Amino acid sequence: MSNEAALDDLRATLTEGGRLSDEQVRNLMLKTDLLSLGMLADDVRRSRHGETTTFVRVAEVPVKGAVSTELRGQAMELRIIGVPDSPEVMVSAVRLAAEAGIPVTGYAVHDLLEMSNGDMALFRHLLDELLEVGLAAISELVVDRTPEPESVVSTVVDAGLAISRVTIHEASGDKRIGFLKAVAGWTLPDRGVWAFAPLPRAAVVSEPEAPPTGYDDVRQVALARLLVDNIGSIQVDWALHGPKLAQVALTFGADDIDAVPAVDAVDLGPRRTSLEEVRQNIRAASFVPVERNGCFESVM
Amino acid sequence: MNPQTVDEIARKVGDGGRLSRTEALTLYEQAPTHLLGCLADEACARRHPSGIVTYIIDRNVNYTNVCVAKCNFCAFYRPVGSPEGYVLGFDELFTKIDETIAVGGEQLLLQGGHNPDLPLEWYEDLFRAVKTRYPSFRLHALSPPEIIHLSRLSQLDVPSIIERLTDAGLDSIPGGGAEILVDRVRRELNCYSKASASEWLGVMRDAHRVGLRTTVTMMFGTVESLDERIEHLMRVRDLQDETGGFTAFITWSFQPSNTERGGMEATGVDYLRTLALARLVLDNVDNIQASWVTQGGKVGQLSLSYGANDMGSVMIEENVVRAAGAAFCMDELEIVRNIENAGFIPKRRNMHYKVLGDPIVQQREVPRMTTLAQARAANDHSVPEELVRYRARTPSGKRQRVQH
Ligand code: SF4
């Protein structure tokens, strides 16, 4: 099959909502040039989300930190960060944050499991307590740190919670693609996971000389859009990846921007605020910005 | 969107046709980003079928930050008499050249402010001194507004200035100071008086006539309309039709931090679209350079899919865009890795875009450079000894020389 015919074949399968065969995935990886891949991913993204790109302004709250009331109206998600010493601290941090009246997310699934000593009954009990004090969703499920992710997600959903995003902590080369395939293979309950953030969050310690390039990153985003059809949103991180890459990733299949700072860390002076900047970036990429909250609800 | 029109234009460019101003505007306004990228990528591949992506090892040195032009988009300059003003000494420049040669470089990109206390003789002596010490070292120096400044300062016409500088050792002229070659824009940016659009192009015409090759730049994302951005490209294309003297086109987005103008920076997608359009409009300019210095390494690398065939310079030093908030750094190893990762073949070039060979890092050990050098340490206010030999024009310049 010629490259063009292979592309048409891929496009037909994807726009009909079908899953790619192993051979099609191989073609995608080995034979498709970057811009064709981007076009395919953009087609699929537009068929699922139209022109809408969502974004969320997040205020990170240290697990033992106080929550400023001034965040109301600025943050649409309070995200508790850090690993607490005990389940009690975990619960009280959520209770405190919830008083601000902003959706609260926090913690990674593997930390909750560790806090429960791997005991699923204790894990479920902890989830119930967190829900009761106001947790809207668990911040993340880290693919490379969470054993048996499918059953964990089921337990979370049974408890009435959801997982805000699936992330990859650290991976390079083939391993990055391997995680995409793994996530695509999961059977997930409806709306159990809201977003997948396919770009690894940390540099690979053993490969300090070879950080991922722009090609690596947008290819990963596009492949995530094309392979992972069991999670609604493909997400990029404004703070972690920077406005430019995050924006370009929107044209390669991403539809959600996470971690726009609720409060600008520095005085931007005559520059724009992050809110203006993210909206401008989304529009300049030919999409329509829609602000959402930590529950993935539009707040327009 | 009118897909028929975009499709027709796309077909025309795909067949190697020349874009009119209206067609260029339609493409920019209506074509999806990936389509623009594909068209530019194809145009680039037609011109450079070997898959080679070039870069140069050189050093971007700013010999003085004292400037009377006061462009309102510039975060780099200091007014005459400012305690933060500096002029580099010849010895400092020699040290920078030694460091450049040590990492395989053979050229200095030398530009600076319009300093009224540096007469033409200072430049001539500097160029001669460099060429005496380093005969094969190249000087890619003094953008058109600096040449116009010297012309006004010394009451000589531009061709005479170019002749004297060339006699002293000037090898080629960088295309800085073009900003947008439309006078309405230049007036708003307060850079009309340093060089109007025709004056800027006139210097390049004069340079090309005497056989000098030059680059050409465009800083976009300030006050220009899309139509004016395209007018800039058209003017460059017209002069290139006439002289054929431009080796490469380099565009970057205005960096607003610490500038009087302030405001917003154009986005990464704006940059990639503008780059792609430049490749399509400038069908008579061989090389289109990626500006990773302003866009960062990742978007810089992505430029290679949007019409760029050159990764610019392994930056050893940078002062101008750094002052405006951009301080990305890539050494040769990193540039080579990015080119290969994008599926191209990295080759070193000289300022005439002639391929010199394989990367130095593939031939011998080269020290890693993970931070950009600066013109001078912030607290270094020394005045070079040789300055006393040159006549100062301003009261503060005269005072400084007497004290010295
Ligand atoms: S851009 Fe150049 S000419 Fe304009 S103020 Fe800055 S140093 Fe001077």
XYZ file of C-alpha atoms and ligand atoms in Angstrom:
712
model
C 0.000 0.000 0.000
C 1.365 3.438 -0.890
C 1.818 5.965 1.898
C -1.118 7.995 0.653
C -3.379 4.956 0.460
C -2.271 3.904 3.939
C -3.145 7.373 5.222
C -6.577 7.271 3.597
C -7.132 3.864 5.132
C -6.185 5.187 8.577
C -8.381 8.258 8.157
C -11.379 6.154 7.132
C -11.045 3.871 10.146
C -10.556 6.718 12.580
C -13.314 9.019 11.374
C -15.757 6.118 11.492
C -14.814 5.769 15.154
C -13.101 2.425 14.599
C -10.029 1.053 16.349
C -6.765 0.731 14.490
C -5.449 -2.722 13.663
C -1.903 -3.666 14.654
C -0.781 -3.137 11.075
C -2.367 0.291 10.927
C -0.658 1.224 14.181
C 2.653 0.071 12.713
C 2.054 2.220 9.625
C 1.235 5.137 11.825
C 4.458 4.765 13.800
C 6.866 3.994 11.012
C 5.578 5.513 7.806
C 3.571 8.579 8.671
C 5.348 11.910 8.562
C 4.817 14.390 11.360
C 2.386 16.732 9.603
C 0.235 13.921 8.186
C 0.058 12.473 11.667
C -0.942 15.892 12.967
C -3.669 16.216 10.327
C -5.096 12.816 11.202
C -5.063 13.608 14.907
C -6.656 16.985 14.254
C -9.449 15.352 12.215
C -10.204 12.906 15.020
C -9.986 15.610 17.663
C -12.429 17.836 15.749
C -14.832 14.961 15.214
C -14.897 14.413 19.010
C -14.649 17.934 20.409
C -15.442 20.243 17.516
C -13.594 23.545 17.879
C -13.727 23.588 21.660
C -10.549 23.612 23.690
C -11.040 23.536 27.430
C -8.619 24.893 29.986
C -8.517 25.108 33.754
C -6.934 27.590 36.122
C -5.404 25.626 38.968
C -4.141 26.720 42.361
C -1.876 24.183 43.947
C -2.292 23.824 47.688
C 0.409 22.096 49.732
C -1.062 19.272 51.772
C -0.343 21.134 54.979
C -0.873 24.614 53.618
C -3.609 27.166 54.152
C -6.024 28.103 51.382
C -6.387 31.774 50.552
C -9.971 32.953 50.149
C -8.733 35.300 47.418
C -8.490 32.309 45.129
C -12.254 32.339 44.671
C -12.990 33.587 41.160
C -9.392 33.007 40.104
C -8.904 29.281 40.605
C -11.330 26.805 39.091
C -9.592 23.881 40.703
C -7.741 23.574 43.995
C -5.204 20.815 43.666
C -3.677 19.413 46.823
C -0.072 18.525 46.199
C 2.425 16.572 48.263
C 2.269 13.271 50.067
C 0.750 13.441 53.558
C 2.032 11.461 56.547
C -1.263 9.769 57.297
C -4.813 9.214 56.015
C -6.039 11.652 58.676
C -3.855 14.458 57.289
C -5.059 13.555 53.799
C -8.689 13.885 54.801
C -8.263 17.068 56.818
C -6.400 18.768 53.940
C -9.396 18.131 51.678
C -11.853 19.317 54.352
C -9.919 22.570 54.747
C -9.552 23.179 51.002
C -13.225 22.447 50.322
C -14.214 25.412 52.502
C -13.073 27.699 49.656
C -16.022 26.539 47.551
C -13.818 25.571 44.604
C -13.672 21.978 43.282
C -10.880 20.185 45.129
C -8.722 17.507 43.555
C -5.667 15.908 45.016
C -3.324 12.991 45.432
C -2.115 10.253 43.156
C -3.745 6.838 43.167
C -0.483 5.094 44.059
C -0.077 7.325 47.140
C -3.589 6.463 48.278
C -2.846 2.783 47.782
C 0.357 3.100 49.751
C -1.488 4.940 52.515
C -3.865 1.963 52.621
C -0.974 -0.522 52.669
C -2.301 -1.992 49.436
C -5.440 -3.197 51.241
C -8.362 -2.563 48.853
C -10.904 -2.404 51.679
C -8.872 0.307 53.426
C -8.377 2.019 50.069
C -12.137 2.060 49.514
C -12.723 3.354 53.057
C -10.252 6.193 52.441
C -11.995 7.068 49.189
C -15.343 7.221 51.011
C -13.896 9.586 53.613
C -12.315 11.824 50.965
C -15.583 12.020 49.064
C -17.447 12.880 52.214
C -15.201 15.828 53.071
C -15.474 17.259 49.544
C -12.916 15.714 47.195
C -14.153 16.156 43.609
C -11.640 13.841 41.959
C -8.305 12.173 42.482
C -5.681 14.261 40.713
C -3.875 11.569 38.845
C -3.273 7.965 38.106
C 0.371 7.570 37.152
C 0.584 4.744 34.619
C 4.115 3.730 35.475
C 3.458 3.676 39.230
C 0.051 2.100 39.547
C -0.453 -1.655 39.567
C -3.711 -3.036 38.168
C -5.045 0.309 37.017
C -8.347 -0.987 35.651
C -9.531 -2.485 38.935
C -8.324 0.604 40.816
C -10.357 2.869 38.529
C -13.428 0.657 39.095
C -13.040 0.976 42.852
C -12.677 4.750 42.559
C -15.794 5.021 40.400
C -17.760 2.676 42.715
C -16.890 5.044 45.544
C -18.489 7.907 43.604
C -15.214 9.572 42.650
C -13.353 9.965 39.376
C -9.749 10.319 38.290
C -8.934 13.697 36.839
C -6.121 12.543 34.587
C -3.918 9.619 33.723
C -0.290 10.662 33.521
C 3.077 9.144 32.653
C 5.816 9.961 35.112
C 8.958 9.115 33.217
C 9.530 7.367 29.913
C 11.468 7.749 26.711
C 11.509 6.305 23.214
C 9.536 3.099 22.684
C 8.464 3.056 26.311
C 6.470 6.249 25.770
C 4.562 4.598 22.944
C 4.223 1.421 25.018
C 2.332 3.359 27.676
C -0.046 4.745 25.046
C -0.850 1.243 23.883
C -1.300 0.057 27.468
C -3.728 2.867 28.323
C -5.616 2.335 25.054
C -6.119 -1.301 26.065
C -7.780 -0.539 29.403
C -11.464 -1.163 29.886
C -12.683 1.833 31.825
C -16.028 2.688 33.347
C -17.845 5.587 31.721
C -16.367 8.919 32.857
C -14.106 7.149 35.312
C -11.108 9.022 33.923
C -11.519 12.486 32.460
C -8.261 13.111 30.655
C -5.043 11.512 29.508
C -1.853 13.591 29.645
C 0.503 11.657 27.333
C 3.698 13.680 27.793
C 5.947 12.300 30.553
C 6.164 14.682 33.472
C 9.786 14.099 34.441
C 13.033 13.817 32.521
C 14.403 10.305 32.324
C 17.161 10.290 34.921
C 19.301 7.805 33.022
C 19.133 9.884 29.825
C 19.971 13.455 30.831
C 21.643 14.034 27.458
C 18.570 13.229 25.436
C 15.497 15.058 26.661
C 12.431 14.676 24.429
C 12.374 16.979 21.428
C 9.496 18.958 19.952
C 8.960 16.208 17.360
C 8.891 13.542 20.093
C 6.319 15.496 22.065
C 3.841 16.416 19.353
C 4.112 12.932 17.841
C 3.285 11.489 21.262
C 0.263 13.788 21.590
C -0.978 12.892 18.107
C -0.527 9.158 18.701
C -2.343 9.470 22.015
C -5.264 11.094 20.223
C -5.313 8.338 17.599
C -4.768 5.322 19.846
C -6.400 6.222 23.140
C -10.120 6.329 22.429
C -11.292 5.223 25.868
C -10.557 8.535 27.616
C -12.357 11.680 26.487
C -9.703 14.364 26.620
C -6.076 14.482 25.557
C -4.398 16.996 27.804
C -1.288 19.145 27.807
C 0.101 21.031 30.761
C 0.521 24.802 30.411
C 2.873 25.196 33.357
C 4.985 22.116 32.709
C 5.376 22.289 28.938
C 5.122 26.032 28.420
C 2.592 28.018 26.404
C 4.237 27.521 23.013
C 4.459 23.736 23.028
C 1.058 23.429 24.721
C -0.469 25.551 21.985
C 1.195 23.691 19.117
C 0.061 20.399 20.718
C -3.538 21.594 20.285
C -3.043 21.330 16.532
C -1.786 17.758 17.013
C -4.867 16.426 18.752
C -4.892 17.808 22.316
C -8.181 19.365 23.430
C -7.580 20.346 27.054
C -5.004 22.560 28.753
C -4.273 21.797 32.373
C -2.498 23.840 35.027
C -2.933 27.397 33.843
C -1.752 29.302 36.932
C -4.657 30.792 38.878
C -2.366 33.438 40.257
C 0.487 34.708 38.126
C 3.699 33.752 39.847
C 5.529 36.842 38.707
C 4.419 40.352 38.052
C 3.854 40.172 34.324
C 3.922 43.975 34.178
C 2.782 45.240 30.799
C 2.484 41.653 29.571
C -0.780 39.810 29.568
C -2.039 37.672 32.414
C -2.025 33.907 32.021
C -5.794 33.930 31.501
C -5.561 36.319 28.561
C -2.576 34.452 27.247
C -4.191 31.024 27.278
C -7.300 32.335 25.553
C -5.223 34.080 22.911
C -3.161 30.941 22.344
C -6.233 28.770 21.898
C -7.809 31.217 19.448
C -4.575 31.562 17.484
C -4.569 27.784 17.075
C -8.053 28.098 15.494
C -10.030 26.761 18.445
C -12.610 28.221 20.793
C -11.480 28.562 24.423
C -13.869 27.283 27.091
C -12.893 27.569 30.721
C -13.726 24.554 32.871
C -13.478 23.700 36.528
C -11.830 20.824 38.356
C -14.883 18.646 37.629
C -14.523 19.160 33.874
C -17.637 21.339 33.840
C -17.750 24.447 31.700
C -17.733 27.636 33.790
C -18.540 30.117 31.025
C -13.407 29.659 4.913
C -13.603 29.251 1.194
C -11.960 25.854 0.622
C -12.067 26.257 -3.146
C -9.873 29.334 -3.018
C -7.408 27.873 -0.550
C -7.308 24.653 -2.554
C -6.650 26.537 -5.763
C -3.861 28.532 -4.212
C -2.438 25.403 -2.621
C -2.403 23.686 -6.002
C -0.693 26.666 -7.572
C 2.073 26.710 -4.947
C 2.344 22.939 -5.117
C 3.056 23.307 -8.830
C 5.796 25.801 -8.044
C 3.730 28.894 -8.935
C 4.487 32.288 -7.439
C 2.128 33.669 -4.786
C 0.586 37.082 -5.277
C 0.084 39.354 -2.307
C -3.647 38.581 -2.165
C -3.049 34.856 -2.430
C -0.485 34.994 0.358
C -2.969 36.804 2.577
C -5.725 34.299 1.805
C -3.413 31.422 2.639
C -2.329 32.985 5.914
C -5.863 33.855 6.964
C -7.653 30.726 5.843
C -5.391 27.730 5.358
C -5.246 25.240 8.225
C -1.872 25.228 9.971
C -1.014 21.701 8.832
C -1.790 22.558 5.208
C 0.467 25.606 5.368
C 3.133 23.404 6.932
C 2.799 20.720 4.249
C 3.037 23.251 1.426
C 6.087 24.886 2.990
C 7.653 21.527 3.720
C 7.210 20.474 0.084
C 8.615 23.777 -1.184
C 11.593 23.342 1.124
C 12.158 19.750 -0.012
C 12.047 20.836 -3.671
C 14.782 23.377 -2.968
C 16.812 21.133 -0.659
C 16.200 17.562 -1.825
C 19.255 16.205 -0.018
C 17.532 16.356 3.378
C 20.417 18.379 4.781
C 19.708 20.855 7.557
C 22.521 23.283 8.210
C 23.713 25.309 11.184
C 26.685 27.513 11.925
C 29.004 27.731 14.866
C 29.522 31.396 15.555
C 29.213 33.937 18.300
C 26.669 36.704 18.458
C 28.574 39.600 19.987
C 27.106 43.003 20.767
C 30.038 45.406 20.896
C 28.071 48.206 22.573
C 24.635 48.616 24.114
C 24.723 52.425 23.963
C 22.199 53.566 21.408
C 20.543 56.786 20.338
C 17.848 55.112 18.230
C 15.590 54.147 21.162
C 13.363 51.679 19.320
C 10.418 51.051 21.598
C 10.566 47.265 21.138
C 14.158 47.008 22.340
C 15.103 45.863 25.833
C 18.803 45.846 25.097
C 19.898 49.421 24.593
C 21.041 51.985 27.181
C 21.006 55.714 26.493
C 24.215 57.741 26.168
C 25.663 58.407 29.620
C 23.889 55.458 31.286
C 26.019 53.776 33.969
C 24.914 50.467 32.435
C 26.242 51.405 29.004
C 29.273 49.494 27.759
C 31.691 49.294 24.860
C 33.717 46.101 24.523
C 37.465 46.449 24.230
C 39.453 44.896 21.411
C 41.067 42.481 23.861
C 37.672 41.354 25.146
C 36.617 40.694 21.579
C 39.792 38.715 20.913
C 39.069 36.544 23.940
C 35.573 35.884 22.603
C 37.032 34.935 19.225
C 39.489 32.546 20.897
C 36.599 30.887 22.749
C 34.611 30.653 19.522
C 37.476 29.021 17.656
C 37.891 26.537 20.528
C 34.410 25.123 19.879
C 34.877 25.013 16.111
C 33.491 28.448 15.216
C 34.902 30.635 12.508
C 32.674 33.665 12.451
C 31.539 36.542 14.617
C 28.095 38.022 14.200
C 28.889 41.523 15.361
C 26.128 44.035 15.957
C 25.515 46.805 18.436
C 23.746 49.999 19.351
C 24.103 53.296 17.500
C 26.778 54.722 19.734
C 27.665 58.301 18.742
C 30.994 58.013 20.540
C 32.311 55.268 18.257
C 33.525 56.774 14.967
C 34.038 54.861 11.723
C 37.766 54.565 12.492
C 37.003 52.467 15.595
C 35.224 49.876 13.423
C 37.948 49.931 10.789
C 40.688 49.450 13.358
C 38.736 46.669 15.060
C 38.102 44.789 11.805
C 41.754 45.171 10.741
C 42.962 43.995 14.126
C 40.710 40.920 13.951
C 41.865 40.075 10.438
C 45.527 40.533 11.365
C 45.248 38.157 14.312
C 42.785 35.701 12.766
C 43.187 35.916 8.963
C 40.617 33.239 8.128
C 38.062 34.346 10.716
C 34.917 35.871 9.209
C 33.114 39.052 10.187
C 29.365 39.032 9.593
C 28.857 42.502 10.930
C 26.814 45.691 11.144
C 23.195 45.593 10.096
C 21.869 48.245 7.659
C 20.754 50.694 10.393
C 24.279 50.612 11.877
C 25.729 51.358 8.449
C 23.290 54.238 8.009
C 24.242 55.493 11.476
C 27.920 55.454 10.478
C 27.077 57.185 7.230
C 25.312 59.991 9.078
C 28.014 60.201 11.738
C 30.876 60.446 9.276
C 29.036 62.400 6.561
C 29.882 59.779 3.955
C 27.420 58.032 1.679
C 26.467 54.402 2.284
C 28.519 52.910 -0.596
C 31.636 54.654 0.781
C 30.989 53.275 4.263
C 30.523 49.775 2.863
C 33.715 50.135 0.835
C 35.768 51.282 3.823
C 34.395 48.552 6.063
C 34.965 45.902 3.410
C 38.532 47.132 2.938
C 38.994 46.758 6.690
C 37.703 43.181 6.741
C 33.895 43.089 6.634
C 32.799 39.829 4.992
C 29.017 39.996 4.977
C 26.142 41.974 6.426
C 23.504 40.586 8.799
C 19.899 41.441 7.993
C 19.043 42.882 11.392
C 17.018 46.020 11.938
C 14.498 45.206 9.214
C 11.673 44.684 11.722
C 8.751 45.228 9.293
C 9.709 47.046 6.117
C 6.665 49.300 6.084
C 7.100 52.911 7.177
C 3.793 53.162 9.057
C 4.937 50.303 11.272
C 8.440 51.687 11.620
C 7.090 55.029 12.804
C 5.012 53.319 15.461
C 7.987 51.286 16.606
C 10.100 54.420 16.739
C 12.577 52.878 14.335
C 11.748 54.902 11.234
C 14.477 57.426 11.948
C 17.175 54.772 12.286
C 16.244 53.535 8.791
C 13.117 53.855 6.696
C 12.048 50.796 4.723
C 13.644 52.124 1.540
C 16.823 53.119 3.341
C 17.145 49.624 4.810
C 16.619 48.021 1.414
C 18.939 50.606 -0.156
C 21.853 49.527 2.050
C 21.283 45.920 1.064
C 21.075 46.883 -2.619
C 24.393 48.739 -2.322
C 25.969 45.805 -0.497
C 24.747 43.263 -3.040
C 26.021 45.456 -5.901
C 29.576 45.262 -4.610
C 29.310 41.509 -4.198
C 28.558 41.243 -0.484
C 26.025 38.604 0.502
C 23.584 39.386 3.277
C 20.769 37.846 5.249
C 17.370 39.439 5.794
C 15.158 39.332 8.872
C 11.629 40.105 9.949
C 10.470 40.790 13.493
C 6.710 40.326 13.555
C 3.996 40.503 16.167
C 4.054 44.176 17.152
C 1.693 46.605 15.460
C 1.719 45.362 11.885
C -1.340 44.004 10.113
C -1.116 40.695 8.292
C -1.167 42.642 5.069
C 1.873 44.633 6.205
C 3.657 41.441 7.236
C 3.124 40.192 3.696
C 4.210 43.535 2.233
C 7.515 43.015 4.037
C 7.934 39.627 2.371
C 7.048 41.089 -1.027
C 9.653 43.840 -0.698
C 12.290 41.287 0.200
C 11.273 39.133 -2.762
C 11.426 42.114 -5.127
C 14.939 43.063 -4.054
C 16.037 39.460 -4.286
C 14.704 39.314 -7.851
C 16.819 42.369 -8.582
C 20.097 41.439 -6.864
C 20.002 37.797 -5.727
C 22.140 38.843 -2.767
C 20.140 37.451 0.159
C 21.449 34.149 1.432
C 18.757 33.517 4.022
C 15.593 34.797 5.632
C 15.190 34.758 9.396
C 12.003 35.658 11.213
C 11.207 35.861 14.906
C 8.440 37.190 17.063
C 8.733 40.385 19.106
C 9.849 39.615 22.663
C 7.962 42.069 24.855
C 9.502 41.674 28.315
C 11.365 44.710 29.645
C 10.551 46.790 26.577
C 8.846 50.153 26.469
C 6.264 48.727 24.076
C 5.395 45.687 26.180
C 2.232 43.795 25.265
C 1.773 40.288 24.016
C 4.139 37.930 22.274
C 2.874 36.237 19.124
C 2.111 32.581 19.774
C 4.053 29.512 18.657
C 1.409 28.710 16.033
C 1.618 32.292 14.695
C 5.349 31.769 14.390
C 5.063 28.464 12.516
C 2.423 29.890 10.159
C 4.515 32.982 9.456
C 7.587 30.854 8.845
C 5.682 28.588 6.456
C 4.263 31.556 4.590
C 7.744 33.064 4.266
C 9.001 29.844 2.656
C 6.121 29.994 0.181
C 6.340 33.696 -0.683
C 10.138 33.861 -0.810
C 10.523 31.440 -3.673
C 13.818 33.086 -4.599
C 15.539 32.829 -1.198
C 17.303 29.525 -0.670
C 17.490 29.325 3.076
C 14.903 29.860 5.775
C 16.215 29.801 9.318
C 14.495 28.526 12.464
C 14.518 30.887 15.428
C 14.854 28.502 18.343
C 16.358 31.359 20.339
C 12.957 33.046 20.587
C 10.684 30.007 20.219
C 12.559 27.527 22.391
C 14.211 24.303 21.271
C 10.976 22.372 20.759
C 9.085 24.800 18.537
C 12.458 25.677 16.984
C 12.875 22.051 15.947
C 9.286 21.873 14.681
C 10.186 24.742 12.322
C 11.940 22.090 10.243
C 8.509 20.785 9.230
C 7.216 24.269 8.448
C 9.699 25.344 5.815
C 12.972 25.932 7.647
C 16.144 24.227 6.413
C 18.613 25.886 8.762
C 18.887 25.802 12.542
C 20.805 29.053 12.725
C 23.670 29.440 15.066
C 25.055 27.404 17.895
C 24.644 30.324 20.253
C 27.624 30.899 22.407
C 26.511 34.336 23.445
C 23.286 36.313 23.106
C 22.338 39.618 24.660
C 19.484 41.202 22.725
C 16.559 38.789 22.973
C 17.843 37.684 26.378
C 17.267 41.241 27.595
C 13.658 40.822 26.428
C 13.136 37.607 28.321
C 14.175 34.786 25.957
C 17.268 32.847 26.985
C 17.092 29.433 25.356
C 20.428 27.737 24.847
C 21.477 24.908 22.523
C 25.035 23.827 21.953
C 26.220 21.941 18.882
C 25.441 18.506 20.332
C 21.878 19.553 21.057
C 21.355 21.157 17.640
C 22.689 18.071 15.889
C 20.482 15.809 18.027
C 17.414 17.884 17.179
C 18.158 17.854 13.444
C 18.688 14.081 13.389
C 15.638 13.461 15.555
C 13.552 15.321 12.966
C 14.859 13.000 10.243
C 17.385 15.322 8.593
C 21.144 15.260 8.048
C 23.041 17.871 10.074
C 25.848 19.766 8.365
C 27.960 22.710 9.434
C 27.938 25.722 7.146
C 29.619 29.082 6.815
C 27.916 32.487 6.588
C 27.446 32.061 2.838
C 25.480 28.881 3.589
C 28.169 26.763 1.987
C 28.330 23.351 3.644
C 31.620 22.932 5.515
C 31.229 19.381 6.723
C 29.922 17.111 9.411
C 29.350 18.277 12.963
C 32.475 18.993 14.993
C 30.984 16.989 17.873
C 31.106 13.907 15.648
C 34.812 14.441 15.087
C 36.243 15.427 18.436
C 35.349 16.189 22.020
C 33.883 19.669 22.418
C 33.057 21.195 25.804
C 29.294 21.316 26.485
C 27.776 24.782 26.651
C 24.600 24.765 28.644
C 24.353 28.472 29.388
C 24.683 31.480 27.154
C 27.598 33.817 27.694
C 26.912 37.526 27.995
C 28.660 40.490 26.441
C 29.904 41.497 29.860
C 29.377 40.665 33.500
C 26.658 42.945 34.903
C 28.993 44.737 37.310
C 31.853 45.225 34.856
C 31.918 48.944 34.029
C 35.464 49.043 32.712
C 36.305 51.327 29.815
C 38.596 49.828 27.175
C 42.002 51.498 26.935
C 41.989 52.016 23.201
C 38.834 54.159 23.364
C 40.906 57.251 24.212
C 42.292 57.130 20.685
C 38.880 57.871 19.192
C 37.025 61.141 19.210
C 33.870 61.170 21.317
C 30.970 63.369 20.230
C 28.770 63.490 23.320
C 29.644 65.344 26.544
C 29.453 62.146 28.593
C 31.649 60.321 26.077
C 34.212 63.128 26.229
C 34.155 63.130 30.031
C 34.620 59.382 30.156
C 37.691 59.591 27.939
C 39.268 62.418 29.918
C 38.763 60.541 33.202
C 40.340 57.507 31.646
S 17.052 47.700 18.297
Fe 19.156 48.348 17.837
S 18.902 50.386 17.030
Fe 17.007 49.932 18.113
S 17.336 50.696 20.205
Fe 17.931 48.539 20.203
S 20.132 48.621 19.858
Fe 19.326 50.594 19.212
